Amino acid sequence: MTSLNRDPSRSSIGTAASYLSNVSNFKIIESTLREGEQFANAFFTTEKKIEIAKELDAFGVEYLELTSPAASTQSYNDCKAIVGLGLKAKILTHVRCHMDDARLAVETGVDGLDVVIGTSSFLREFSHGKDMQYIIDTATEVIQYIKGEGLEVRFSSEDSFRSDIVDLLNLYRAVDKLGVNRVGIADTVGCASPDQVAELVRTLRGVVSCDIECHFHNDTGCAIANAYAALQNGATHVDTSVLGIGERNGIPPLGGFIARMYAADKEYVKGKYDLTRLRNIENIVADSVGVAVPFNNYITGYCAFTHKAGIHAKAILNNPSTYEILRPEDFGMTRYVAIGHRLTGWNAVKNRVDQLGLPLTDSDCKRVTNKIKNLADIRPLSLDDVDKLLRKYGDAKETDEHHAILESIDTPDQITQW
């Protein structure tokens, strides 16, 4: 396969094929309405939760995870309200491994329960104070009850990566025998690295026959990489939230996770999700929690498809795949080539000339580019400034005064005042 017909979104440096990999066969458990509620600024009204739920459903996520109905009266009512929407996504709620929580959750009509209990020595000593046998016994009671109600059930340890591996695998083996739909591993404090994730998931895949869900916190910046490593090694479900909001530094952002998976298998991701809805979902959530979408946000940040350096701009204009692993069009976005700066190149200026329909030669474009560079050493020029300069130069060329026009301009402010 030549460099011209190879999929530009895929790396040419391959990885060993793995029969465990689910990179092209995964499901998203979207947790903005559960984990996201734990973000410091978050307060979602019922109306806002419904709006977010509908948007995520239209995007195509397979599951929506909601705050436990045991958290508050309004949380209980919100579960019932979202269940009543009749969305395509399955509705889950996240509960403690406790019969009271499980019964309350079942009352709301959700499709399934995500059951969790801490298993690390830290949480067993300083949180619930129970030993592993108690955890197994309680999990058995809760899981059997949920299954008896005909609902989907996931059982997860909390703080999995600081838990004793023998205890952890014995617990997962026990709940797998009870017939859970998924077991979950959680990097609750964000301490895991991709190689640690790969090892644990691969080991777990050899112990259980059910699906494997993964929940990664981003305290040390590995959440997306960890999610990808998990899928490569046999995990089937990944938890995300819009913009990654959640407890502390949050979890894998939906957009960032989608970007990673698009690069791995573009057609699979495009076939499952309406990628053009991502920007609107992020704007809704950002506005709801009082933050701005970051300038360098995956896919939708205003710099995501902006090209500046001259050699980059020339290549992008010839073939966008030279410097873009993601196609902005697939996400309803557009690329922008910045030209009003000292790093600009004449090819980028020529492209703008062509867009404006000006009859300038390559030599003209090179002269104007040099003037832009000189002026941009004082301050960057806006696109409007560049357009004024190009048009003024083009008009002056008709009377052979174009050279004089360039020589007469000493500062960017002169152009702004035209």
PDB file of C-alpha atoms in Angstrom, residues 197-402:
ATOM      1  CA  VAL A 197      -3.923  -1.156  32.718  1.00  0.00           C
ATOM      2  CA  ALA A 198      -2.971  -3.564  29.958  1.00  0.00           C
ATOM      3  CA  GLU A 199      -1.640  -6.085  32.447  1.00  0.00           C
ATOM      4  CA  LEU A 200      -4.651  -5.973  34.766  1.00  0.00           C
ATOM      5  CA  VAL A 201      -7.260  -6.085  32.000  1.00  0.00           C
ATOM      6  CA  ARG A 202      -5.464  -8.903  30.212  1.00  0.00           C
ATOM      7  CA  THR A 203      -5.270 -10.862  33.471  1.00  0.00           C
ATOM      8  CA  LEU A 204      -8.915 -10.189  34.247  1.00  0.00           C
ATOM      9  CA  ARG A 205      -9.945 -11.245  30.748  1.00  0.00           C
ATOM     10  CA  GLY A 206      -8.500 -14.671  31.538  1.00  0.00           C
ATOM     11  CA  VAL A 207     -10.533 -14.924  34.760  1.00  0.00           C
ATOM     12  CA  VAL A 208     -14.046 -13.774  33.794  1.00  0.00           C
ATOM     13  CA  SER A 209     -16.315 -14.535  30.868  1.00  0.00           C
ATOM     14  CA  CYS A 210     -18.484 -11.404  31.152  1.00  0.00           C
ATOM     15  CA  ASP A 211     -17.809  -7.968  29.674  1.00  0.00           C
ATOM     16  CA  ILE A 212     -15.273  -5.612  31.277  1.00  0.00           C
ATOM     17  CA  GLU A 213     -15.983  -1.944  31.958  1.00  0.00           C
ATOM     18  CA  CYS A 214     -13.263   0.591  32.754  1.00  0.00           C
ATOM     19  CA  HIS A 215     -13.392   3.861  34.662  1.00  0.00           C
ATOM     20  CA  PHE A 216     -10.239   5.982  34.615  1.00  0.00           C
ATOM     21  CA  HIS A 217      -9.535   9.226  36.443  1.00  0.00           C
ATOM     22  CA  ASN A 218      -7.251  11.802  34.897  1.00  0.00           C
ATOM     23  CA  ASP A 219      -5.195  13.028  37.863  1.00  0.00           C
ATOM     24  CA  THR A 220      -1.921  12.137  36.128  1.00  0.00           C
ATOM     25  CA  GLY A 221      -3.054  12.701  32.537  1.00  0.00           C
ATOM     26  CA  CYS A 222      -3.427   9.076  31.420  1.00  0.00           C
ATOM     27  CA  ALA A 223      -7.217   8.652  31.293  1.00  0.00           C
ATOM     28  CA  ILE A 224      -7.622   8.459  27.502  1.00  0.00           C
ATOM     29  CA  ALA A 225      -4.459   6.412  26.998  1.00  0.00           C
ATOM     30  CA  ASN A 226      -5.571   4.053  29.761  1.00  0.00           C
ATOM     31  CA  ALA A 227      -9.001   3.625  28.170  1.00  0.00           C
ATOM     32  CA  TYR A 228      -7.386   2.766  24.854  1.00  0.00           C
ATOM     33  CA  ALA A 229      -4.967   0.319  26.483  1.00  0.00           C
ATOM     34  CA  ALA A 230      -7.913  -1.332  28.230  1.00  0.00           C
ATOM     35  CA  LEU A 231      -9.769  -1.854  24.945  1.00  0.00           C
ATOM     36  CA  GLN A 232      -6.642  -3.217  23.285  1.00  0.00           C
ATOM     37  CA  ASN A 233      -6.427  -5.874  25.979  1.00  0.00           C
ATOM     38  CA  GLY A 234     -10.010  -7.073  26.232  1.00  0.00           C
ATOM     39  CA  ALA A 235     -12.148  -4.399  27.893  1.00  0.00           C
ATOM     40  CA  THR A 236     -15.509  -3.792  26.233  1.00  0.00           C
ATOM     41  CA  HIS A 237     -16.987  -0.653  27.838  1.00  0.00           C
ATOM     42  CA  VAL A 238     -15.441   2.734  28.681  1.00  0.00           C
ATOM     43  CA  ASP A 239     -16.825   5.466  30.935  1.00  0.00           C
ATOM     44  CA  THR A 240     -16.647   9.051  29.624  1.00  0.00           C
ATOM     45  CA  SER A 241     -18.046  12.463  30.449  1.00  0.00           C
ATOM     46  CA  VAL A 242     -18.462  15.554  28.308  1.00  0.00           C
ATOM     47  CA  LEU A 243     -15.289  17.670  28.573  1.00  0.00           C
ATOM     48  CA  GLY A 244     -14.045  15.083  31.073  1.00  0.00           C
ATOM     49  CA  ILE A 245     -15.840  16.740  33.997  1.00  0.00           C
ATOM     50  CA  GLY A 246     -16.012  14.800  37.226  1.00  0.00           C
ATOM     51  CA  GLU A 247     -14.472  14.392  40.645  1.00  0.00           C
ATOM     52  CA  ARG A 248     -11.178  16.325  40.828  1.00  0.00           C
ATOM     53  CA  ASN A 249      -9.633  16.216  37.319  1.00  0.00           C
ATOM     54  CA  GLY A 250     -12.406  14.029  35.967  1.00  0.00           C
ATOM     55  CA  ILE A 251     -12.374  11.068  33.580  1.00  0.00           C
ATOM     56  CA  PRO A 252     -11.834  10.534  29.821  1.00  0.00           C
ATOM     57  CA  PRO A 253     -13.573  13.348  27.936  1.00  0.00           C
ATOM     58  CA  LEU A 254     -16.068  12.082  25.405  1.00  0.00           C
ATOM     59  CA  GLY A 255     -14.478  14.159  22.641  1.00  0.00           C
ATOM     60  CA  GLY A 256     -10.936  13.105  23.459  1.00  0.00           C
ATOM     61  CA  PHE A 257     -11.891   9.452  23.643  1.00  0.00           C
ATOM     62  CA  ILE A 258     -13.717   9.713  20.321  1.00  0.00           C
ATOM     63  CA  ALA A 259     -10.653  11.353  18.746  1.00  0.00           C
ATOM     64  CA  ARG A 260      -8.444   8.483  19.906  1.00  0.00           C
ATOM     65  CA  MET A 261     -10.863   5.832  18.650  1.00  0.00           C
ATOM     66  CA  TYR A 262     -11.408   7.647  15.328  1.00  0.00           C
ATOM     67  CA  ALA A 263      -7.659   7.488  14.736  1.00  0.00           C
ATOM     68  CA  ALA A 264      -7.763   3.753  15.468  1.00  0.00           C
ATOM     69  CA  ASP A 265     -10.795   2.885  13.313  1.00  0.00           C
ATOM     70  CA  LYS A 266     -12.360   5.874  11.583  1.00  0.00           C
ATOM     71  CA  GLU A 267     -15.122   4.037   9.725  1.00  0.00           C
ATOM     72  CA  TYR A 268     -16.261   2.163  12.844  1.00  0.00           C
ATOM     73  CA  VAL A 269     -16.537   5.382  14.857  1.00  0.00           C
ATOM     74  CA  LYS A 270     -18.236   7.307  12.048  1.00  0.00           C
ATOM     75  CA  GLY A 271     -20.714   4.476  11.631  1.00  0.00           C
ATOM     76  CA  LYS A 272     -21.709   4.448  15.314  1.00  0.00           C
ATOM     77  CA  TYR A 273     -21.800   8.090  16.368  1.00  0.00           C
ATOM     78  CA  ASP A 274     -23.108  11.378  14.961  1.00  0.00           C
ATOM     79  CA  LEU A 275     -19.815  13.198  15.307  1.00  0.00           C
ATOM     80  CA  THR A 276     -21.234  16.518  14.148  1.00  0.00           C
ATOM     81  CA  ARG A 277     -23.191  16.806  17.413  1.00  0.00           C
ATOM     82  CA  LEU A 278     -20.095  16.832  19.603  1.00  0.00           C
ATOM     83  CA  ARG A 279     -19.529  20.587  19.509  1.00  0.00           C
ATOM     84  CA  ASN A 280     -23.082  21.422  20.558  1.00  0.00           C
ATOM     85  CA  ILE A 281     -23.024  18.886  23.411  1.00  0.00           C
ATOM     86  CA  GLU A 282     -19.792  20.369  24.738  1.00  0.00           C
ATOM     87  CA  ASN A 283     -21.125  23.914  24.505  1.00  0.00           C
ATOM     88  CA  ILE A 284     -24.266  22.949  26.431  1.00  0.00           C
ATOM     89  CA  VAL A 285     -22.295  21.297  29.227  1.00  0.00           C
ATOM     90  CA  ALA A 286     -19.626  24.016  29.349  1.00  0.00           C
ATOM     91  CA  ASP A 287     -22.293  26.684  29.701  1.00  0.00           C
ATOM     92  CA  SER A 288     -24.117  24.640  32.351  1.00  0.00           C
ATOM     93  CA  VAL A 289     -21.061  24.325  34.601  1.00  0.00           C
ATOM     94  CA  GLY A 290     -19.643  27.791  33.977  1.00  0.00           C
ATOM     95  CA  VAL A 291     -16.465  26.930  32.065  1.00  0.00           C
ATOM     96  CA  ALA A 292     -15.167  27.641  28.574  1.00  0.00           C
ATOM     97  CA  VAL A 293     -14.346  24.914  26.092  1.00  0.00           C
ATOM     98  CA  PRO A 294     -10.506  24.865  26.253  1.00  0.00           C
ATOM     99  CA  PHE A 295      -8.629  26.436  23.328  1.00  0.00           C
ATOM    100  CA  ASN A 296      -6.788  23.141  22.781  1.00  0.00           C
ATOM    101  CA  ASN A 297      -9.786  20.902  23.328  1.00  0.00           C
ATOM    102  CA  TYR A 298      -9.835  17.716  21.285  1.00  0.00           C
ATOM    103  CA  ILE A 299     -11.677  18.291  17.987  1.00  0.00           C
ATOM    104  CA  THR A 300     -13.708  21.366  19.008  1.00  0.00           C
ATOM    105  CA  GLY A 301     -11.123  23.713  20.517  1.00  0.00           C
ATOM    106  CA  TYR A 302     -10.614  26.792  18.367  1.00  0.00           C
ATOM    107  CA  CYS A 303      -6.999  25.775  17.708  1.00  0.00           C
ATOM    108  CA  ALA A 304      -7.772  22.142  16.881  1.00  0.00           C
ATOM    109  CA  PHE A 305      -7.721  22.670  13.107  1.00  0.00           C
ATOM    110  CA  THR A 306      -5.775  25.936  12.913  1.00  0.00           C
ATOM    111  CA  HIS A 307      -2.503  25.891  10.975  1.00  0.00           C
ATOM    112  CA  LYS A 308       0.080  28.636  11.282  1.00  0.00           C
ATOM    113  CA  ALA A 309       3.673  27.770  10.313  1.00  0.00           C
ATOM    114  CA  GLY A 310       4.474  28.374   6.646  1.00  0.00           C
ATOM    115  CA  ILE A 311       5.677  24.855   5.861  1.00  0.00           C
ATOM    116  CA  HIS A 312       2.589  23.415   7.577  1.00  0.00           C
ATOM    117  CA  ALA A 313       0.260  25.709   5.676  1.00  0.00           C
ATOM    118  CA  LYS A 314       1.753  24.825   2.281  1.00  0.00           C
ATOM    119  CA  ALA A 315       1.407  21.096   2.948  1.00  0.00           C
ATOM    120  CA  ILE A 316      -2.117  21.412   4.373  1.00  0.00           C
ATOM    121  CA  LEU A 317      -3.247  23.342   1.310  1.00  0.00           C
ATOM    122  CA  ASN A 318      -1.820  20.647  -0.955  1.00  0.00           C
ATOM    123  CA  ASN A 319      -3.094  17.692   1.109  1.00  0.00           C
ATOM    124  CA  PRO A 320      -4.768  18.158   4.514  1.00  0.00           C
ATOM    125  CA  SER A 321      -3.677  14.697   5.644  1.00  0.00           C
ATOM    126  CA  THR A 322      -0.086  15.911   5.876  1.00  0.00           C
ATOM    127  CA  TYR A 323      -0.790  17.600   9.215  1.00  0.00           C
ATOM    128  CA  GLU A 324      -4.270  16.416  10.201  1.00  0.00           C
ATOM    129  CA  ILE A 325      -4.992  12.975  11.644  1.00  0.00           C
ATOM    130  CA  LEU A 326      -8.662  13.941  12.055  1.00  0.00           C
ATOM    131  CA  ARG A 327     -10.804  15.271   9.210  1.00  0.00           C
ATOM    132  CA  PRO A 328     -12.575  18.394  10.489  1.00  0.00           C
ATOM    133  CA  GLU A 329     -15.427  17.818   8.041  1.00  0.00           C
ATOM    134  CA  ASP A 330     -16.327  14.560   9.776  1.00  0.00           C
ATOM    135  CA  PHE A 331     -17.008  16.524  12.962  1.00  0.00           C
ATOM    136  CA  GLY A 332     -18.789  19.456  11.354  1.00  0.00           C
ATOM    137  CA  MET A 333     -15.686  21.601  11.847  1.00  0.00           C
ATOM    138  CA  THR A 334     -13.531  23.588   9.404  1.00  0.00           C
ATOM    139  CA  ARG A 335      -9.801  24.145   9.175  1.00  0.00           C
ATOM    140  CA  TYR A 336      -8.277  27.613   9.264  1.00  0.00           C
ATOM    141  CA  VAL A 337      -4.887  28.650   7.912  1.00  0.00           C
ATOM    142  CA  ALA A 338      -3.629  31.681   9.839  1.00  0.00           C
ATOM    143  CA  ILE A 339      -1.662  34.089   7.628  1.00  0.00           C
ATOM    144  CA  GLY A 340      -1.321  37.418   9.439  1.00  0.00           C
ATOM    145  CA  HIS A 341       1.841  36.588  11.388  1.00  0.00           C
ATOM    146  CA  ARG A 342       5.623  36.515  11.073  1.00  0.00           C
ATOM    147  CA  LEU A 343       5.698  32.752  10.413  1.00  0.00           C
ATOM    148  CA  THR A 344       3.429  32.930   7.383  1.00  0.00           C
ATOM    149  CA  GLY A 345       4.420  31.617   3.961  1.00  0.00           C
ATOM    150  CA  TRP A 346       3.576  32.851   0.504  1.00  0.00           C
ATOM    151  CA  ASN A 347       1.620  29.710  -0.390  1.00  0.00           C
ATOM    152  CA  ALA A 348      -0.865  30.478   2.380  1.00  0.00           C
ATOM    153  CA  VAL A 349      -1.135  34.083   1.213  1.00  0.00           C
ATOM    154  CA  LYS A 350      -1.637  32.903  -2.370  1.00  0.00           C
ATOM    155  CA  ASN A 351      -4.460  30.640  -1.189  1.00  0.00           C
ATOM    156  CA  ARG A 352      -6.176  33.645   0.368  1.00  0.00           C
ATOM    157  CA  VAL A 353      -5.643  35.645  -2.814  1.00  0.00           C
ATOM    158  CA  ASP A 354      -7.372  32.897  -4.780  1.00  0.00           C
ATOM    159  CA  GLN A 355     -10.259  32.841  -2.279  1.00  0.00           C
ATOM    160  CA  LEU A 356     -10.709  36.590  -2.763  1.00  0.00           C
ATOM    161  CA  GLY A 357     -10.498  36.244  -6.562  1.00  0.00           C
ATOM    162  CA  LEU A 358      -7.656  38.749  -6.949  1.00  0.00           C
ATOM    163  CA  PRO A 359      -5.526  38.657 -10.148  1.00  0.00           C
ATOM    164  CA  LEU A 360      -2.140  38.559  -8.401  1.00  0.00           C
ATOM    165  CA  THR A 361       0.873  36.602  -9.562  1.00  0.00           C
ATOM    166  CA  ASP A 362       3.142  34.410  -7.468  1.00  0.00           C
ATOM    167  CA  SER A 363       5.661  37.258  -7.445  1.00  0.00           C
ATOM    168  CA  ASP A 364       2.982  39.601  -6.121  1.00  0.00           C
ATOM    169  CA  CYS A 365       2.076  37.135  -3.381  1.00  0.00           C
ATOM    170  CA  LYS A 366       5.701  36.832  -2.340  1.00  0.00           C
ATOM    171  CA  ARG A 367       6.087  40.618  -2.111  1.00  0.00           C
ATOM    172  CA  VAL A 368       2.943  40.980  -0.027  1.00  0.00           C
ATOM    173  CA  THR A 369       4.022  38.063   2.186  1.00  0.00           C
ATOM    174  CA  ASN A 370       7.296  39.827   2.973  1.00  0.00           C
ATOM    175  CA  LYS A 371       5.371  42.958   3.927  1.00  0.00           C
ATOM    176  CA  ILE A 372       3.022  40.916   6.165  1.00  0.00           C
ATOM    177  CA  LYS A 373       6.024  39.360   7.911  1.00  0.00           C
ATOM    178  CA  ASN A 374       7.614  42.762   8.524  1.00  0.00           C
ATOM    179  CA  LEU A 375       4.395  44.248   9.856  1.00  0.00           C
ATOM    180  CA  ALA A 376       3.716  41.186  12.005  1.00  0.00           C
ATOM    181  CA  ASP A 377       7.009  41.752  13.784  1.00  0.00           C
ATOM    182  CA  ILE A 378       5.210  44.767  15.271  1.00  0.00           C
ATOM    183  CA  ARG A 379       1.959  42.915  15.940  1.00  0.00           C
ATOM    184  CA  PRO A 380      -0.069  40.149  14.274  1.00  0.00           C
ATOM    185  CA  LEU A 381      -2.479  41.212  11.556  1.00  0.00           C
ATOM    186  CA  SER A 382      -6.110  40.186  11.622  1.00  0.00           C
ATOM    187  CA  LEU A 383      -7.573  38.417   8.617  1.00  0.00           C
ATOM    188  CA  ASP A 384      -9.452  41.640   7.870  1.00  0.00           C
ATOM    189  CA  ASP A 385      -6.117  43.520   7.867  1.00  0.00           C
ATOM    190  CA  VAL A 386      -4.618  40.991   5.444  1.00  0.00           C
ATOM    191  CA  ASP A 387      -7.644  41.186   3.160  1.00  0.00           C
ATOM    192  CA  LYS A 388      -7.486  45.005   3.110  1.00  0.00           C
ATOM    193  CA  LEU A 389      -3.802  44.878   2.215  1.00  0.00           C
ATOM    194  CA  LEU A 390      -4.332  42.356  -0.564  1.00  0.00           C
ATOM    195  CA  ARG A 391      -7.242  44.267  -2.065  1.00  0.00           C
ATOM    196  CA  LYS A 392      -5.412  47.593  -1.820  1.00  0.00           C
ATOM    197  CA  TYR A 393      -2.394  46.060  -3.519  1.00  0.00           C
ATOM    198  CA  GLY A 394      -4.606  44.529  -6.218  1.00  0.00           C
ATOM    199  CA  ASP A 395      -6.370  47.824  -6.930  1.00  0.00           C
ATOM    200  CA  ALA A 396      -3.064  49.706  -7.028  1.00  0.00           C
ATOM    201  CA  LYS A 397      -1.629  47.211  -9.488  1.00  0.00           C
ATOM    202  CA  GLU A 398      -4.133  48.372 -12.085  1.00  0.00           C
ATOM    203  CA  THR A 399      -2.419  51.789 -12.073  1.00  0.00           C
ATOM    204  CA  ASP A 400       1.066  50.368 -11.499  1.00  0.00           C
ATOM    205  CA  GLU A 401       1.194  51.862  -7.983  1.00  0.00           C
ATOM    206  CA  HIS A 402       1.347  48.573  -6.106  1.00  0.00           C
TER     207      HIS A 402
END
